[in-house]
Backbone as XML, in Angstrom:
<?xml version="1.0"?>
<chain id="A" units="angstrom">
  <residue number="1" name="UNK">
    <atom name="N" x="0.870" y="-0.780" z="0.322"/>
    <atom name="CA" x="0.051" y="-0.149" z="-0.162"/>
    <atom name="C" x="0.957" y="1.331" z="-0.060"/>
  </residue>
  <residue number="2" name="UNK">
    <atom name="N" x="0.492" y="2.234" z="-1.286"/>
    <atom name="CA" x="0.748" y="3.256" z="-0.622"/>
    <atom name="C" x="1.347" y="4.578" z="0.428"/>
  </residue>
  <residue number="3" name="UNK">
    <atom name="N" x="2.507" y="5.442" z="0.655"/>
    <atom name="CA" x="2.558" y="6.221" z="1.970"/>
    <atom name="C" x="1.018" y="7.255" z="1.454"/>
  </residue>
  <residue number="4" name="UNK">
    <atom name="N" x="0.199" y="7.439" z="2.413"/>
    <atom name="CA" x="-0.892" y="8.613" z="1.739"/>
    <atom name="C" x="-0.443" y="9.298" z="1.845"/>
  </residue>
  <residue number="5" name="UNK">
    <atom name="N" x="1.124" y="10.535" z="2.445"/>
    <atom name="CA" x="1.496" y="11.234" z="1.921"/>
    <atom name="C" x="1.938" y="12.106" z="-0.055"/>
  </residue>
  <residue number="6" name="UNK">
    <atom name="N" x="1.895" y="11.053" z="-0.475"/>
    <atom name="CA" x="1.369" y="10.842" z="-2.145"/>
    <atom name="C" x="1.268" y="11.076" z="-2.585"/>
  </residue>
  <residue number="7" name="UNK">
    <atom name="N" x="0.129" y="10.950" z="-1.944"/>
    <atom name="CA" x="-1.946" y="12.117" z="-2.858"/>
    <atom name="C" x="-1.749" y="13.167" z="-1.687"/>
  </residue>
  <residue number="8" name="UNK">
    <atom name="N" x="-1.788" y="13.022" z="0.001"/>
    <atom name="CA" x="-1.904" y="14.087" z="0.316"/>
    <atom name="C" x="-1.358" y="15.406" z="0.010"/>
  </residue>
  <residue number="9" name="UNK">
    <atom name="N" x="-0.368" y="15.810" z="0.112"/>
    <atom name="CA" x="0.483" y="16.441" z="0.056"/>
    <atom name="C" x="0.768" y="17.175" z="-1.726"/>
  </residue>
  <residue number="10" name="UNK">
    <atom name="N" x="0.511" y="15.996" z="-2.836"/>
    <atom name="CA" x="1.102" y="16.334" z="-3.780"/>
    <atom name="C" x="2.378" y="17.552" z="-3.436"/>
  </residue>
  <residue number="11" name="UNK">
    <atom name="N" x="3.466" y="16.352" z="-3.743"/>
    <atom name="CA" x="4.336" y="17.084" z="-3.693"/>
    <atom name="C" x="5.267" y="16.625" z="-5.129"/>
  </residue>
  <residue number="12" name="UNK">
    <atom name="N" x="5.305" y="17.469" z="-6.142"/>
    <atom name="CA" x="5.899" y="17.378" z="-7.259"/>
    <atom name="C" x="5.255" y="16.408" z="-8.204"/>
  </residue>
  <residue number="13" name="UNK">
    <atom name="N" x="3.962" y="16.335" z="-7.713"/>
    <atom name="CA" x="3.857" y="15.874" z="-8.689"/>
    <atom name="C" x="3.293" y="14.061" z="-8.918"/>
  </residue>
  <residue number="14" name="UNK">
    <atom name="N" x="3.553" y="13.828" z="-7.277"/>
    <atom name="CA" x="2.823" y="12.414" z="-6.941"/>
    <atom name="C" x="1.772" y="11.694" z="-7.379"/>
  </residue>
  <residue number="15" name="UNK">
    <atom name="N" x="0.672" y="12.352" z="-6.521"/>
    <atom name="CA" x="-0.387" y="12.264" z="-7.293"/>
    <atom name="C" x="-0.677" y="11.817" z="-8.407"/>
  </residue>
  <residue number="16" name="UNK">
    <atom name="N" x="-0.560" y="12.541" z="-9.056"/>
    <atom name="CA" x="0.196" y="11.984" z="-11.182"/>
    <atom name="C" x="0.639" y="10.752" z="-11.396"/>
  </residue>
  <residue number="17" name="UNK">
    <atom name="N" x="2.210" y="10.862" z="-10.602"/>
    <atom name="CA" x="2.996" y="9.146" z="-10.602"/>
    <atom name="C" x="2.102" y="8.538" z="-10.155"/>
  </residue>
  <residue number="18" name="UNK">
    <atom name="N" x="0.909" y="8.582" z="-9.231"/>
    <atom name="CA" x="0.322" y="7.441" z="-8.332"/>
    <atom name="C" x="-0.942" y="7.227" z="-9.340"/>
  </residue>
  <residue number="19" name="UNK">
    <atom name="N" x="-1.651" y="8.130" z="-10.603"/>
    <atom name="CA" x="-3.062" y="7.898" z="-11.178"/>
    <atom name="C" x="-1.700" y="7.038" z="-11.939"/>
  </residue>
  <residue number="20" name="UNK">
    <atom name="N" x="-1.223" y="7.500" z="-12.450"/>
    <atom name="CA" x="-0.868" y="7.261" z="-13.784"/>
    <atom name="C" x="-0.132" y="5.307" z="-13.651"/>
  </residue>
  <residue number="21" name="UNK">
    <atom name="N" x="-0.430" y="4.913" z="-12.317"/>
    <atom name="CA" x="0.452" y="3.637" z="-12.049"/>
    <atom name="C" x="-0.630" y="2.833" z="-12.021"/>
  </residue>
  <residue number="22" name="UNK">
    <atom name="N" x="-2.342" y="3.731" z="-11.505"/>
    <atom name="CA" x="-3.051" y="2.976" z="-11.306"/>
    <atom name="C" x="-3.347" y="2.769" z="-13.480"/>
  </residue>
  <residue number="23" name="UNK">
    <atom name="N" x="-3.480" y="3.250" z="-14.418"/>
    <atom name="CA" x="-3.956" y="3.193" z="-15.362"/>
    <atom name="C" x="-2.870" y="2.210" z="-15.718"/>
  </residue>
  <residue number="24" name="UNK">
    <atom name="N" x="-1.387" y="2.002" z="-15.429"/>
    <atom name="CA" x="-1.559" y="1.214" z="-15.707"/>
    <atom name="C" x="-1.512" y="0.070" z="-14.871"/>
  </residue>
  <residue number="25" name="UNK">
    <atom name="N" x="-2.707" y="-0.492" z="-14.759"/>
    <atom name="CA" x="-2.415" y="-1.574" z="-14.000"/>
    <atom name="C" x="-4.577" y="-2.458" z="-13.799"/>
  </residue>
  <residue number="26" name="UNK">
    <atom name="N" x="-5.160" y="-0.896" z="-15.166"/>
    <atom name="CA" x="-6.264" y="-1.482" z="-15.407"/>
    <atom name="C" x="-7.227" y="-0.645" z="-14.415"/>
  </residue>
  <residue number="27" name="UNK">
    <atom name="N" x="-6.436" y="0.156" z="-13.527"/>
    <atom name="CA" x="-7.028" y="0.471" z="-11.794"/>
    <atom name="C" x="-8.505" y="1.703" z="-12.247"/>
  </residue>
  <residue number="28" name="UNK">
    <atom name="N" x="-8.467" y="2.161" z="-11.123"/>
    <atom name="CA" x="-8.690" y="3.952" z="-11.581"/>
    <atom name="C" x="-7.915" y="4.221" z="-10.773"/>
  </residue>
  <residue number="29" name="UNK">
    <atom name="N" x="-7.983" y="5.825" z="-12.083"/>
    <atom name="CA" x="-7.476" y="6.958" z="-11.038"/>
    <atom name="C" x="-7.632" y="7.600" z="-10.665"/>
  </residue>
  <residue number="30" name="UNK">
    <atom name="N" x="-9.659" y="7.609" z="-11.263"/>
    <atom name="CA" x="-10.409" y="8.945" z="-10.424"/>
    <atom name="C" x="-10.178" y="8.081" z="-8.922"/>
  </residue>
  <residue number="31" name="UNK">
    <atom name="N" x="-10.411" y="7.220" z="-9.046"/>
    <atom name="CA" x="-9.621" y="6.527" z="-6.902"/>
    <atom name="C" x="-8.660" y="7.690" z="-6.128"/>
  </residue>
  <residue number="32" name="UNK">
    <atom name="N" x="-7.761" y="8.029" z="-6.779"/>
    <atom name="CA" x="-6.638" y="9.297" z="-6.172"/>
    <atom name="C" x="-6.908" y="9.580" z="-6.189"/>
  </residue>
  <residue number="33" name="UNK">
    <atom name="N" x="-8.174" y="10.876" z="-7.038"/>
    <atom name="CA" x="-8.777" y="12.387" z="-6.386"/>
    <atom name="C" x="-10.062" y="11.570" z="-5.818"/>
  </residue>
  <residue number="34" name="UNK">
    <atom name="N" x="-10.226" y="10.443" z="-5.069"/>
    <atom name="CA" x="-10.831" y="9.865" z="-4.090"/>
    <atom name="C" x="-11.075" y="10.552" z="-2.647"/>
  </residue>
  <residue number="35" name="UNK">
    <atom name="N" x="-9.471" y="9.396" z="-3.079"/>
    <atom name="CA" x="-9.024" y="9.477" z="-1.658"/>
    <atom name="C" x="-8.747" y="10.823" z="-1.004"/>
  </residue>
  <residue number="36" name="UNK">
    <atom name="N" x="-8.155" y="11.635" z="-1.964"/>
    <atom name="CA" x="-7.224" y="12.695" z="-1.693"/>
    <atom name="C" x="-9.138" y="13.769" z="-1.413"/>
  </residue>
  <residue number="37" name="UNK">
    <atom name="N" x="-9.782" y="13.837" z="-1.451"/>
    <atom name="CA" x="-11.088" y="14.507" z="-1.012"/>
    <atom name="C" x="-11.272" y="14.059" z="0.076"/>
  </residue>
  <residue number="38" name="UNK">
    <atom name="N" x="-11.495" y="12.973" z="0.505"/>
    <atom name="CA" x="-11.792" y="11.884" z="1.350"/>
    <atom name="C" x="-10.582" y="11.904" z="2.715"/>
  </residue>
  <residue number="39" name="UNK">
    <atom name="N" x="-9.730" y="11.767" z="2.503"/>
    <atom name="CA" x="-8.655" y="12.859" z="2.772"/>
    <atom name="C" x="-8.569" y="14.324" z="3.517"/>
  </residue>
  <residue number="40" name="UNK">
    <atom name="N" x="-8.923" y="14.878" z="2.761"/>
    <atom name="CA" x="-9.113" y="16.154" z="2.809"/>
    <atom name="C" x="-10.681" y="16.239" z="4.179"/>
  </residue>
  <residue number="41" name="UNK">
    <atom name="N" x="-11.399" y="15.637" z="3.809"/>
    <atom name="CA" x="-13.542" y="15.622" z="4.572"/>
    <atom name="C" x="-12.114" y="15.196" z="6.308"/>
  </residue>
  <residue number="42" name="UNK">
    <atom name="N" x="-11.773" y="14.394" z="6.136"/>
    <atom name="CA" x="-11.284" y="13.636" z="7.522"/>
    <atom name="C" x="-10.666" y="14.258" z="8.271"/>
  </residue>
  <residue number="43" name="UNK">
    <atom name="N" x="-9.375" y="15.264" z="7.652"/>
    <atom name="CA" x="-8.561" y="15.888" z="8.752"/>
    <atom name="C" x="-9.225" y="17.135" z="9.059"/>
  </residue>
  <residue number="44" name="UNK">
    <atom name="N" x="-10.605" y="18.131" z="8.260"/>
    <atom name="CA" x="-11.134" y="19.087" z="9.072"/>
    <atom name="C" x="-12.087" y="18.252" z="9.918"/>
  </residue>
  <residue number="45" name="UNK">
    <atom name="N" x="-12.909" y="16.652" z="9.563"/>
    <atom name="CA" x="-13.301" y="16.595" z="10.787"/>
    <atom name="C" x="-13.039" y="16.250" z="11.897"/>
  </residue>
  <residue number="46" name="UNK">
    <atom name="N" x="-11.916" y="15.903" z="11.912"/>
    <atom name="CA" x="-10.585" y="15.731" z="13.034"/>
    <atom name="C" x="-10.008" y="16.746" z="13.711"/>
  </residue>
  <residue number="47" name="UNK">
    <atom name="N" x="-9.923" y="17.750" z="12.761"/>
    <atom name="CA" x="-9.360" y="19.371" z="13.135"/>
    <atom name="C" x="-11.392" y="19.169" z="14.064"/>
  </residue>
  <residue number="48" name="UNK">
    <atom name="N" x="-12.301" y="19.890" z="13.198"/>
    <atom name="CA" x="-13.337" y="20.073" z="14.288"/>
    <atom name="C" x="-13.893" y="18.775" z="15.906"/>
  </residue>
  <residue number="49" name="UNK">
    <atom name="N" x="-13.016" y="17.877" z="15.577"/>
    <atom name="CA" x="-12.779" y="16.970" z="16.633"/>
    <atom name="C" x="-12.983" y="17.516" z="18.161"/>
  </residue>
  <residue number="50" name="UNK">
    <atom name="N" x="-11.432" y="17.377" z="17.492"/>
    <atom name="CA" x="-10.021" y="18.485" z="18.441"/>
    <atom name="C" x="-11.115" y="19.431" z="18.807"/>
  </residue>
  <residue number="51" name="UNK">
    <atom name="N" x="-11.373" y="20.192" z="18.361"/>
    <atom name="CA" x="-11.318" y="22.185" z="18.878"/>
    <atom name="C" x="-12.869" y="21.458" z="19.583"/>
  </residue>
  <residue number="52" name="UNK">
    <atom name="N" x="-13.605" y="21.275" z="19.447"/>
    <atom name="CA" x="-14.695" y="20.728" z="20.599"/>
    <atom name="C" x="-13.949" y="19.981" z="22.375"/>
  </residue>
  <residue number="53" name="UNK">
    <atom name="N" x="-12.895" y="19.267" z="21.799"/>
    <atom name="CA" x="-12.831" y="18.689" z="22.206"/>
    <atom name="C" x="-12.033" y="19.320" z="23.679"/>
  </residue>
  <residue number="54" name="UNK">
    <atom name="N" x="-10.752" y="20.054" z="23.578"/>
    <atom name="CA" x="-10.070" y="21.334" z="23.719"/>
    <atom name="C" x="-11.267" y="21.922" z="24.279"/>
  </residue>
  <residue number="55" name="UNK">
    <atom name="N" x="-12.840" y="23.913" z="23.715"/>
    <atom name="CA" x="-13.355" y="23.812" z="24.228"/>
    <atom name="C" x="-14.342" y="23.425" z="25.122"/>
  </residue>
  <residue number="56" name="UNK">
    <atom name="N" x="-14.501" y="21.538" z="25.431"/>
    <atom name="CA" x="-14.849" y="21.120" z="26.621"/>
    <atom name="C" x="-13.740" y="20.948" z="28.009"/>
  </residue>
  <residue number="57" name="UNK">
    <atom name="N" x="-13.314" y="21.013" z="27.805"/>
    <atom name="CA" x="-12.269" y="20.910" z="28.845"/>
    <atom name="C" x="-11.702" y="22.209" z="29.359"/>
  </residue>
  <residue number="58" name="UNK">
    <atom name="N" x="-11.787" y="23.044" z="28.043"/>
    <atom name="CA" x="-11.733" y="24.561" z="28.670"/>
    <atom name="C" x="-12.936" y="24.872" z="29.606"/>
  </residue>
  <residue number="59" name="UNK">
    <atom name="N" x="-13.611" y="24.655" z="29.608"/>
    <atom name="CA" x="-15.246" y="25.144" z="30.081"/>
    <atom name="C" x="-14.983" y="24.057" z="31.738"/>
  </residue>
  <residue number="60" name="UNK">
    <atom name="N" x="-15.076" y="23.056" z="31.563"/>
    <atom name="CA" x="-14.884" y="21.412" z="32.387"/>
    <atom name="C" x="-13.323" y="22.253" z="34.038"/>
  </residue>
  <residue number="61" name="UNK">
    <atom name="N" x="-12.431" y="23.626" z="33.178"/>
    <atom name="CA" x="-11.147" y="23.762" z="34.454"/>
    <atom name="C" x="-12.659" y="25.229" z="34.571"/>
  </residue>
  <residue number="62" name="UNK">
    <atom name="N" x="-12.794" y="25.874" z="34.064"/>
    <atom name="CA" x="-13.959" y="26.926" z="34.834"/>
    <atom name="C" x="-14.495" y="26.836" z="35.627"/>
  </residue>
  <residue number="63" name="UNK">
    <atom name="N" x="-15.084" y="25.327" z="34.820"/>
    <atom name="CA" x="-16.289" y="25.198" z="36.569"/>
    <atom name="C" x="-15.583" y="24.543" z="37.596"/>
  </residue>
  <residue number="64" name="UNK">
    <atom name="N" x="-14.496" y="24.396" z="37.639"/>
    <atom name="CA" x="-13.839" y="23.839" z="38.502"/>
    <atom name="C" x="-13.359" y="25.498" z="39.742"/>
  </residue>
  <residue number="65" name="UNK">
    <atom name="N" x="-12.143" y="26.465" z="39.531"/>
    <atom name="CA" x="-12.930" y="27.536" z="39.616"/>
    <atom name="C" x="-13.685" y="28.544" z="39.700"/>
  </residue>
  <residue number="66" name="UNK">
    <atom name="N" x="-14.772" y="27.849" z="39.342"/>
    <atom name="CA" x="-16.389" y="28.516" z="39.949"/>
    <atom name="C" x="-16.407" y="27.763" z="40.685"/>
  </residue>
  <residue number="67" name="UNK">
    <atom name="N" x="-16.430" y="26.757" z="41.280"/>
    <atom name="CA" x="-16.743" y="25.897" z="42.316"/>
    <atom name="C" x="-15.445" y="26.843" z="43.310"/>
  </residue>
  <residue number="68" name="UNK">
    <atom name="N" x="-14.607" y="26.394" z="43.095"/>
    <atom name="CA" x="-14.090" y="26.968" z="43.940"/>
    <atom name="C" x="-14.307" y="28.849" z="44.823"/>
  </residue>
  <residue number="69" name="UNK">
    <atom name="N" x="-14.146" y="29.603" z="44.056"/>
    <atom name="CA" x="-15.224" y="30.974" z="44.055"/>
    <atom name="C" x="-16.457" y="30.608" z="45.127"/>
  </residue>
  <residue number="70" name="UNK">
    <atom name="N" x="-17.511" y="29.403" z="45.312"/>
    <atom name="CA" x="-17.901" y="28.808" z="46.308"/>
    <atom name="C" x="-19.956" y="29.772" z="44.894"/>
  </residue>
  <residue number="71" name="UNK">
    <atom name="N" x="-19.014" y="29.485" z="43.507"/>
    <atom name="CA" x="-19.997" y="30.380" z="42.607"/>
    <atom name="C" x="-21.295" y="29.277" z="42.069"/>
  </residue>
  <residue number="72" name="UNK">
    <atom name="N" x="-22.164" y="29.154" z="41.931"/>
    <atom name="CA" x="-22.906" y="28.456" z="41.187"/>
    <atom name="C" x="-23.020" y="28.739" z="39.752"/>
  </residue>
  <residue number="73" name="UNK">
    <atom name="N" x="-22.223" y="26.791" z="38.844"/>
    <atom name="CA" x="-21.764" y="26.977" z="37.394"/>
    <atom name="C" x="-22.438" y="26.400" z="37.324"/>
  </residue>
  <residue number="74" name="UNK">
    <atom name="N" x="-24.199" y="26.386" z="37.159"/>
    <atom name="CA" x="-24.967" y="25.357" z="36.633"/>
    <atom name="C" x="-25.438" y="26.176" z="35.121"/>
  </residue>
  <residue number="75" name="UNK">
    <atom name="N" x="-25.182" y="26.875" z="34.770"/>
    <atom name="CA" x="-25.248" y="27.005" z="32.780"/>
    <atom name="C" x="-24.039" y="26.710" z="32.338"/>
  </residue>
  <residue number="76" name="UNK">
    <atom name="N" x="-22.597" y="26.639" z="33.654"/>
    <atom name="CA" x="-21.477" y="26.363" z="32.535"/>
    <atom name="C" x="-21.520" y="24.360" z="31.973"/>
  </residue>
  <residue number="77" name="UNK">
    <atom name="N" x="-22.571" y="24.102" z="33.502"/>
    <atom name="CA" x="-22.103" y="22.962" z="32.694"/>
    <atom name="C" x="-23.441" y="22.772" z="31.648"/>
  </residue>
  <residue number="78" name="UNK">
    <atom name="N" x="-24.410" y="23.356" z="31.966"/>
    <atom name="CA" x="-25.277" y="22.353" z="30.365"/>
    <atom name="C" x="-24.807" y="22.913" z="29.385"/>
  </residue>
  <residue number="79" name="UNK">
    <atom name="N" x="-23.867" y="23.875" z="29.491"/>
    <atom name="CA" x="-22.935" y="23.922" z="28.097"/>
    <atom name="C" x="-22.086" y="23.194" z="27.892"/>
  </residue>
  <residue number="80" name="UNK">
    <atom name="N" x="-21.391" y="22.473" z="29.353"/>
    <atom name="CA" x="-20.453" y="21.660" z="29.039"/>
    <atom name="C" x="-21.611" y="20.568" z="28.497"/>
  </residue>
  <residue number="81" name="UNK">
    <atom name="N" x="-22.379" y="19.779" z="28.564"/>
    <atom name="CA" x="-23.711" y="18.950" z="28.030"/>
    <atom name="C" x="-23.954" y="18.585" z="27.263"/>
  </residue>
  <residue number="82" name="UNK">
    <atom name="N" x="-23.726" y="20.621" z="26.564"/>
    <atom name="CA" x="-24.165" y="20.679" z="24.364"/>
    <atom name="C" x="-23.331" y="20.212" z="24.292"/>
  </residue>
  <residue number="83" name="UNK">
    <atom name="N" x="-21.668" y="21.098" z="24.528"/>
    <atom name="CA" x="-20.883" y="20.524" z="23.643"/>
    <atom name="C" x="-20.143" y="19.453" z="23.972"/>
  </residue>
  <residue number="84" name="UNK">
    <atom name="N" x="-20.699" y="18.139" z="24.769"/>
    <atom name="CA" x="-19.843" y="17.283" z="24.648"/>
    <atom name="C" x="-20.590" y="15.810" z="24.070"/>
  </residue>
  <residue number="85" name="UNK">
    <atom name="N" x="-21.791" y="16.433" z="24.026"/>
    <atom name="CA" x="-22.506" y="15.806" z="23.092"/>
    <atom name="C" x="-22.410" y="15.632" z="22.072"/>
  </residue>
  <residue number="86" name="UNK">
    <atom name="N" x="-22.376" y="17.336" z="21.266"/>
    <atom name="CA" x="-21.796" y="17.323" z="19.981"/>
    <atom name="C" x="-20.248" y="16.738" z="20.187"/>
  </residue>
  <residue number="87" name="UNK">
    <atom name="N" x="-19.451" y="16.789" z="20.652"/>
    <atom name="CA" x="-18.049" y="16.610" z="20.597"/>
    <atom name="C" x="-17.779" y="14.837" z="20.318"/>
  </residue>
  <residue number="88" name="UNK">
    <atom name="N" x="-19.367" y="14.983" z="20.648"/>
    <atom name="CA" x="-19.868" y="12.134" z="20.675"/>
    <atom name="C" x="-20.069" y="12.915" z="18.902"/>
  </residue>
  <residue number="89" name="UNK">
    <atom name="N" x="-20.788" y="13.254" z="18.781"/>
    <atom name="CA" x="-21.501" y="13.589" z="17.278"/>
    <atom name="C" x="-19.805" y="13.992" z="15.872"/>
  </residue>
  <residue number="90" name="UNK">
    <atom name="N" x="-19.945" y="14.642" z="16.713"/>
    <atom name="CA" x="-17.905" y="14.827" z="15.750"/>
    <atom name="C" x="-17.663" y="13.372" z="15.760"/>
  </residue>
  <residue number="91" name="UNK">
    <atom name="N" x="-16.845" y="12.689" z="16.310"/>
    <atom name="CA" x="-16.031" y="11.286" z="16.951"/>
    <atom name="C" x="-16.665" y="10.901" z="16.619"/>
  </residue>
  <residue number="92" name="UNK">
    <atom name="N" x="-18.646" y="10.861" z="16.455"/>
    <atom name="CA" x="-18.729" y="9.906" z="14.950"/>
    <atom name="C" x="-18.652" y="9.607" z="13.520"/>
  </residue>
  <residue number="93" name="UNK">
    <atom name="N" x="-18.985" y="10.707" z="12.971"/>
    <atom name="CA" x="-18.612" y="11.580" z="11.829"/>
    <atom name="C" x="-16.850" y="11.444" z="11.432"/>
  </residue>
  <residue number="94" name="UNK">
    <atom name="N" x="-16.165" y="11.213" z="12.437"/>
    <atom name="CA" x="-13.865" y="11.922" z="12.074"/>
    <atom name="C" x="-14.718" y="10.215" z="12.211"/>
  </residue>
  <residue number="95" name="UNK">
    <atom name="N" x="-14.234" y="9.605" z="13.084"/>
    <atom name="CA" x="-14.339" y="7.691" z="12.309"/>
    <atom name="C" x="-14.888" y="6.936" z="11.363"/>
  </residue>
  <residue number="96" name="UNK">
    <atom name="N" x="-16.434" y="7.313" z="11.058"/>
    <atom name="CA" x="-17.376" y="7.537" z="9.543"/>
    <atom name="C" x="-15.953" y="7.924" z="8.663"/>
  </residue>
  <residue number="97" name="UNK">
    <atom name="N" x="-15.633" y="8.414" z="8.454"/>
    <atom name="CA" x="-14.847" y="9.129" z="7.585"/>
    <atom name="C" x="-13.340" y="8.121" z="7.617"/>
  </residue>
  <residue number="98" name="UNK">
    <atom name="N" x="-12.257" y="8.269" z="8.191"/>
    <atom name="CA" x="-11.455" y="7.332" z="8.635"/>
    <atom name="C" x="-12.032" y="5.387" z="8.342"/>
  </residue>
  <residue number="99" name="UNK">
    <atom name="N" x="-12.767" y="5.011" z="8.443"/>
    <atom name="CA" x="-12.837" y="4.647" z="7.785"/>
    <atom name="C" x="-13.252" y="4.131" z="6.611"/>
  </residue>
  <residue number="100" name="UNK">
    <atom name="N" x="-13.675" y="5.716" z="6.094"/>
    <atom name="CA" x="-14.692" y="5.070" z="4.263"/>
    <atom name="C" x="-12.797" y="5.145" z="3.562"/>
  </residue>
  <residue number="101" name="UNK">
    <atom name="N" x="-11.755" y="6.294" z="4.253"/>
    <atom name="CA" x="-10.861" y="6.969" z="3.881"/>
    <atom name="C" x="-9.557" y="5.610" z="3.610"/>
  </residue>
  <residue number="102" name="UNK">
    <atom name="N" x="-9.754" y="5.017" z="4.913"/>
    <atom name="CA" x="-9.229" y="3.572" z="4.648"/>
    <atom name="C" x="-9.059" y="3.009" z="3.525"/>
  </residue>
  <residue number="103" name="UNK">
    <atom name="N" x="-10.461" y="2.481" z="2.878"/>
    <atom name="CA" x="-11.200" y="1.263" z="2.817"/>
    <atom name="C" x="-10.549" y="2.211" z="0.834"/>
  </residue>
  <residue number="104" name="UNK">
    <atom name="N" x="-10.661" y="2.818" z="1.034"/>
    <atom name="CA" x="-10.707" y="3.849" z="0.144"/>
    <atom name="C" x="-8.749" y="3.016" z="-0.251"/>
  </residue>
  <residue number="105" name="UNK">
    <atom name="N" x="-8.209" y="4.027" z="0.431"/>
    <atom name="CA" x="-6.821" y="3.947" z="0.624"/>
    <atom name="C" x="-6.685" y="2.118" z="-0.255"/>
  </residue>
  <residue number="106" name="UNK">
    <atom name="N" x="-6.916" y="1.310" z="0.468"/>
    <atom name="CA" x="-6.813" y="0.346" z="0.853"/>
    <atom name="C" x="-6.454" y="-0.161" z="-1.316"/>
  </residue>
  <residue number="107" name="UNK">
    <atom name="N" x="-8.108" y="0.313" z="-2.029"/>
    <atom name="CA" x="-7.375" y="0.036" z="-3.343"/>
    <atom name="C" x="-6.536" y="0.791" z="-3.936"/>
  </residue>
  <residue number="108" name="UNK">
    <atom name="N" x="-5.672" y="1.084" z="-3.261"/>
    <atom name="CA" x="-5.094" y="2.172" z="-4.173"/>
    <atom name="C" x="-3.328" y="0.497" z="-3.888"/>
  </residue>
  <residue number="109" name="UNK">
    <atom name="N" x="-2.847" y="0.623" z="-5.218"/>
    <atom name="CA" x="-1.862" y="-0.473" z="-5.053"/>
    <atom name="C" x="-0.647" y="0.418" z="-4.976"/>
  </residue>
  <residue number="110" name="UNK">
    <atom name="N" x="1.021" y="-0.210" z="-5.105"/>
    <atom name="CA" x="1.392" y="0.297" z="-4.974"/>
    <atom name="C" x="2.558" y="0.675" z="-6.574"/>
  </residue>
  <residue number="111" name="UNK">
    <atom name="N" x="2.921" y="2.106" z="-6.330"/>
    <atom name="CA" x="3.431" y="2.387" z="-7.362"/>
    <atom name="C" x="4.260" y="1.185" z="-8.644"/>
  </residue>
  <residue number="112" name="UNK">
    <atom name="N" x="3.619" y="1.350" z="-10.065"/>
    <atom name="CA" x="4.194" y="0.370" z="-11.328"/>
    <atom name="C" x="5.150" y="0.704" z="-11.458"/>
  </residue>
  <residue number="113" name="UNK">
    <atom name="N" x="6.406" y="-0.095" z="-11.722"/>
    <atom name="CA" x="8.082" y="-0.286" z="-11.852"/>
    <atom name="C" x="7.756" y="0.561" z="-13.405"/>
  </residue>
  <residue number="114" name="UNK">
    <atom name="N" x="8.072" y="1.226" z="-14.170"/>
    <atom name="CA" x="8.244" y="0.855" z="-15.393"/>
    <atom name="C" x="8.957" y="1.183" z="-16.647"/>
  </residue>
  <residue number="115" name="UNK">
    <atom name="N" x="8.782" y="-0.463" z="-15.872"/>
    <atom name="CA" x="9.196" y="-2.042" z="-17.224"/>
    <atom name="C" x="8.392" y="-2.753" z="-16.594"/>
  </residue>
  <residue number="116" name="UNK">
    <atom name="N" x="7.461" y="-2.633" z="-15.866"/>
    <atom name="CA" x="6.370" y="-3.642" z="-16.051"/>
    <atom name="C" x="5.786" y="-3.247" z="-17.176"/>
  </residue>
  <residue number="117" name="UNK">
    <atom name="N" x="4.814" y="-4.230" z="-17.770"/>
    <atom name="CA" x="4.176" y="-4.591" z="-19.133"/>
    <atom name="C" x="2.829" y="-4.235" z="-18.818"/>
  </residue>
  <residue number="118" name="UNK">
    <atom name="N" x="2.145" y="-2.653" z="-19.214"/>
    <atom name="CA" x="0.945" y="-1.666" z="-19.854"/>
    <atom name="C" x="-0.464" y="-3.035" z="-19.820"/>
  </residue>
  <residue number="119" name="UNK">
    <atom name="N" x="-1.386" y="-2.785" z="-19.241"/>
    <atom name="CA" x="-2.522" y="-3.655" z="-19.638"/>
    <atom name="C" x="-2.392" y="-4.624" z="-18.357"/>
  </residue>
  <residue number="120" name="UNK">
    <atom name="N" x="-3.623" y="-5.179" z="-19.026"/>
    <atom name="CA" x="-4.090" y="-6.749" z="-18.130"/>
    <atom name="C" x="-3.067" y="-7.983" z="-18.600"/>
  </residue>
  <residue number="121" name="UNK">
    <atom name="N" x="-2.729" y="-7.907" z="-19.950"/>
    <atom name="CA" x="-1.916" y="-9.130" z="-19.959"/>
    <atom name="C" x="-0.801" y="-8.735" z="-20.524"/>
  </residue>
  <residue number="122" name="UNK">
    <atom name="N" x="-0.659" y="-6.985" z="-20.699"/>
    <atom name="CA" x="1.129" y="-6.438" z="-21.088"/>
    <atom name="C" x="0.850" y="-6.661" z="-21.959"/>
  </residue>
  <residue number="123" name="UNK">
    <atom name="N" x="0.129" y="-7.484" z="-23.083"/>
    <atom name="CA" x="0.547" y="-7.645" z="-24.517"/>
    <atom name="C" x="1.675" y="-8.359" z="-24.762"/>
  </residue>
  <residue number="124" name="UNK">
    <atom name="N" x="2.004" y="-9.796" z="-23.690"/>
    <atom name="CA" x="2.717" y="-9.617" z="-23.847"/>
    <atom name="C" x="2.753" y="-11.357" z="-23.814"/>
  </residue>
  <residue number="125" name="UNK">
    <atom name="N" x="2.856" y="-11.729" z="-24.991"/>
    <atom name="CA" x="3.031" y="-14.074" z="-25.552"/>
    <atom name="C" x="3.697" y="-14.561" z="-24.711"/>
  </residue>
  <residue number="126" name="UNK">
    <atom name="N" x="2.940" y="-15.520" z="-23.960"/>
    <atom name="CA" x="3.778" y="-16.480" z="-22.953"/>
    <atom name="C" x="4.374" y="-17.573" z="-23.665"/>
  </residue>
  <residue number="127" name="UNK">
    <atom name="N" x="4.879" y="-18.344" z="-23.450"/>
    <atom name="CA" x="5.500" y="-19.290" z="-24.151"/>
    <atom name="C" x="5.358" y="-20.504" z="-23.765"/>
  </residue>
  <residue number="128" name="UNK">
    <atom name="N" x="4.273" y="-22.449" z="-23.908"/>
    <atom name="CA" x="4.673" y="-23.419" z="-22.423"/>
    <atom name="C" x="6.216" y="-23.741" z="-22.819"/>
  </residue>
</chain>
């Protein structure tokens, strides 16, 4: 399996190299584009999930500070509960996208060497 960084960063046109390799093995070069799209969506979902967790943690610390002062933090607790529900939804979405990305990634084979014949049979006649 290829490194996802080959298509993620598209450094020096590596994604085109992977597309060409898929063409040579009679695969679907569009799978590379699908992987790039899924990877971008997955990374965005992970950032949203991490941000929501960070926000929950900050609010929990604020609750501790409010209780230490002897005040009632009930309004903040309700907000934390709401944010935790949102965080759980974001986590589910993130996990689903990661699973989908993994499946798409597994469909892409290693890069075919330039000396490998092109196509299903490679146009090579094999003698008996």
